[in-house]
Amino acid sequence: MLMFVFAPDIGWVIAARTIQGIATGAATSAFSASIVEHAPAHRKKLATIITSIAPAGGLGLGALLTGAAVQFSIHASIIVFTALAVIMAVGTAVAAFSAETVSTRPGAARSLMPHVSVPRAARREFVASIPVHMAAWMLAGLFMGLVPTIIRDLLGLHSGLLNGATAFTQPAAAAVAGLFLGRLAPRHTIIMGGAGVLLGTAVNMTGVATATLPLLWAGGLIGGVGFGASFSGAIRTITPLAQPHQRAGLFAAVYLVAYLSFGVPAIIAGLLIAPLGLPNTVLGYGVAIIAVAALGLLAQYRMHTRH
């Protein structure tokens, strides 16, 4: 965050983004496991839900903060990254003073190496959840990566606050949905979420094709509810299948799928805008999300019928 604050040029921004990405990837799975393990026995389910909605909530709040800073200040980058640096400092202090949840053992240096693992008991559920995670995070990547460009180039609107608020709708709806749908059975929640991602993407594509901003908002809300439901449902399904010492590796596997789905398709879409045009690129991206979401629904239905 401090590198972002003081970055003098784009090279430093890329370097800061790389370090921040490595830090996020290294810490997220451990944070997720820690939240679940610190929770009292009667609050494990709530801890799992919080683990699943926190990434989406953070994306939404970050987009809204950034949009407001761009709209009302000429020092947006300093405001945003200073605020995030303060939050990171507080988070680091909390982590440093938190009690360890497992007994220590030799191998501190080796433990710092990336470790991704799926316990045997969770493998079938994990494989069935892959297209669900892919569709949900691909939609998040579409919203966070391309919505500002859509608003500016297709709709002809130039407003940082509008960009931030529109990008905020999808992850915010995801966080709220993940929290309030926690009482439903995990499988039903995943299936409901997959259908929401599919429908929300179709509404977004209609909004792009007709250059209608309210349809982008509606698609973001519907798809966001689908994101939150499917991701939280999938997390609640696989978490009980792992032993405490296996959770960090399992969460690492989940977020590996999630972040690759969030980042790689958005990068490919960005490269295709020049040769294909923005509308065609977004519509093709939407078709890919719908196809993956349909595959995820099929996989979840098969898992449901097996049980």
XYZ file of C-alpha atoms in Angstrom, residues 20-223:
204
model
C 0.076 -6.763 -3.071
C -1.154 -9.722 -5.120
C 1.472 -12.048 -3.644
C 0.580 -10.842 -0.153
C -3.129 -11.399 -0.754
C -2.574 -14.883 -2.112
C -0.268 -15.819 0.757
C -2.511 -14.515 3.506
C -6.097 -15.141 2.392
C -6.183 -18.888 2.974
C -4.517 -18.516 6.383
C -6.932 -15.727 7.336
C -9.874 -17.884 6.304
C -8.681 -20.859 8.331
C -7.928 -18.623 11.316
C -11.416 -17.107 11.349
C -13.044 -20.530 11.389
C -10.660 -21.927 14.010
C -10.969 -18.944 16.383
C -14.757 -19.109 16.349
C -16.494 -20.807 19.304
C -17.979 -24.210 18.540
C -21.519 -22.824 18.264
C -20.352 -20.091 15.861
C -18.394 -22.171 13.338
C -21.139 -21.840 10.732
C -21.197 -18.045 11.093
C -17.402 -17.937 10.850
C -17.521 -19.930 7.625
C -20.116 -17.523 6.207
C -17.993 -14.508 7.166
C -14.993 -16.132 5.512
C -16.943 -16.503 2.274
C -18.425 -12.980 2.155
C -15.404 -10.961 3.292
C -13.598 -10.948 -0.111
C -16.713 -9.752 -1.947
C -17.480 -7.150 0.700
C -13.943 -5.820 0.495
C -14.103 -5.559 -3.296
C -17.368 -3.614 -3.096
C -16.243 -1.185 -0.409
C -12.969 -0.626 -2.223
C -14.770 0.207 -5.462
C -17.109 2.629 -3.693
C -14.283 4.351 -1.816
C -12.251 4.684 -5.005
C -15.187 6.088 -6.984
C -15.948 8.679 -4.322
C -12.289 9.682 -4.065
C -12.019 10.120 -7.848
C -15.237 12.152 -7.936
C -14.487 14.544 -5.091
C -10.699 14.834 -4.922
C -7.698 15.355 -7.174
C -5.637 13.179 -4.804
C -7.662 9.980 -5.158
C -4.749 7.562 -5.189
C -3.213 9.038 -2.043
C -6.557 8.939 -0.197
C -7.393 5.386 -1.222
C -4.019 3.785 -0.613
C -3.346 5.690 2.620
C -6.676 4.429 3.960
C -5.809 0.884 2.885
C -2.341 1.169 4.450
C -3.933 2.117 7.783
C -6.358 -0.809 7.520
C -3.475 -3.158 6.721
C -1.528 -1.885 9.742
C -4.509 -2.557 12.016
C -5.023 -5.990 10.450
C -1.349 -6.859 10.893
C -1.505 -5.903 14.576
C -4.632 -8.013 15.103
C -2.986 -11.011 13.410
C 0.242 -10.562 15.384
C -1.547 -10.551 18.751
C -3.997 -13.348 17.936
C -3.483 -16.691 19.619
C -2.190 -19.572 17.507
C -4.850 -22.205 16.832
C -2.573 -25.235 16.345
C 0.476 -26.512 18.171
C 3.853 -25.457 16.793
C 6.225 -27.928 15.203
C 9.618 -27.782 13.433
C 9.756 -26.442 9.886
C 9.011 -22.687 10.058
C 10.922 -21.896 6.857
C 9.323 -24.766 4.950
C 5.881 -23.658 6.093
C 6.330 -20.350 4.239
C 6.335 -22.142 0.886
C 2.979 -22.043 -0.959
C 0.880 -25.072 -0.092
C -2.297 -26.016 -1.936
C -4.047 -29.250 -1.041
C -7.502 -30.795 -1.176
C -8.134 -33.532 1.410
C -9.402 -36.796 -0.012
C -12.744 -36.414 1.776
C -13.341 -33.034 0.101
C -12.121 -33.775 -3.432
C -15.435 -34.713 -5.031
C -17.154 -31.632 -3.636
C -14.211 -29.440 -4.590
C -14.206 -30.619 -8.207
C -17.973 -30.101 -8.449
C -17.582 -26.564 -7.101
C -14.887 -25.476 -9.584
C -17.260 -24.279 -12.362
C -19.419 -22.600 -9.711
C -16.440 -20.616 -8.425
C -15.276 -19.866 -11.961
C -18.605 -18.409 -13.105
C -19.083 -16.311 -9.965
C -15.587 -14.840 -9.990
C -15.593 -14.326 -13.761
C -18.704 -12.184 -13.294
C -16.954 -10.275 -10.511
C -14.001 -9.716 -12.830
C -16.332 -8.419 -15.532
C -17.879 -5.934 -13.143
C -14.703 -4.738 -11.467
C -12.603 -4.722 -14.628
C -14.855 -3.583 -17.470
C -17.881 -1.758 -16.028
C -16.078 1.637 -15.805
C -15.054 1.257 -19.465
C -18.605 0.268 -20.432
C -20.058 3.302 -18.654
C -17.562 5.679 -20.253
C -17.320 4.318 -23.798
C -20.763 2.778 -24.415
C -22.958 5.028 -22.299
C -20.926 8.236 -22.639
C -21.043 8.964 -18.891
C -18.004 10.340 -17.075
C -18.352 10.085 -13.313
C -16.000 8.456 -10.857
C -18.775 8.124 -8.288
C -21.091 6.473 -10.828
C -18.339 4.044 -11.812
C -17.632 3.177 -8.193
C -21.285 2.845 -7.221
C -22.051 0.606 -10.197
C -19.037 -1.613 -9.514
C -20.108 -1.667 -5.848
C -23.540 -3.209 -6.558
C -22.349 -6.681 -7.533
C -19.911 -7.504 -4.698
C -22.092 -5.703 -2.128
C -25.097 -7.803 -3.114
C -22.848 -10.863 -2.916
C -21.791 -10.082 0.655
C -25.368 -9.407 1.828
C -26.710 -12.530 0.119
C -23.985 -14.727 1.553
C -24.815 -13.474 5.046
C -28.608 -13.787 4.903
C -28.809 -17.041 2.944
C -26.654 -18.852 5.482
C -29.699 -20.592 6.975
C -30.426 -22.475 3.767
C -28.903 -25.870 3.057
C -25.490 -25.397 1.383
C -26.411 -27.402 -1.737
C -29.621 -25.467 -2.287
C -27.701 -22.233 -1.759
C -25.118 -23.190 -4.391
C -27.784 -24.111 -6.952
C -29.719 -20.916 -6.259
C -26.505 -18.942 -6.577
C -25.480 -20.572 -9.836
C -28.877 -19.726 -11.314
C -28.477 -16.138 -10.083
C -25.066 -15.795 -11.731
C -26.486 -17.139 -14.988
C -29.538 -14.837 -14.930
C -27.567 -11.792 -13.781
C -25.057 -12.264 -16.594
C -27.884 -12.478 -19.153
C -29.356 -9.211 -17.804
C -25.921 -7.561 -17.957
C -25.485 -8.659 -21.575
C -28.882 -7.185 -22.411
C -27.843 -3.940 -20.731
C -24.652 -3.778 -22.790
C -26.433 -4.653 -26.027
C -29.071 -1.949 -25.461
C -26.762 0.565 -23.694
C -29.119 0.664 -20.697
C -27.524 1.538 -17.354
C -30.421 0.326 -15.125
C -30.026 -3.139 -16.645
C -26.355 -3.111 -15.637
C -27.433 -2.290 -12.094
C -30.135 -4.984 -12.124
C -27.751 -7.561 -13.556
C -25.167 -6.617 -10.950
C -27.644 -7.088 -8.112
C -28.966 -10.415 -9.432
C -25.525 -11.717 -10.297
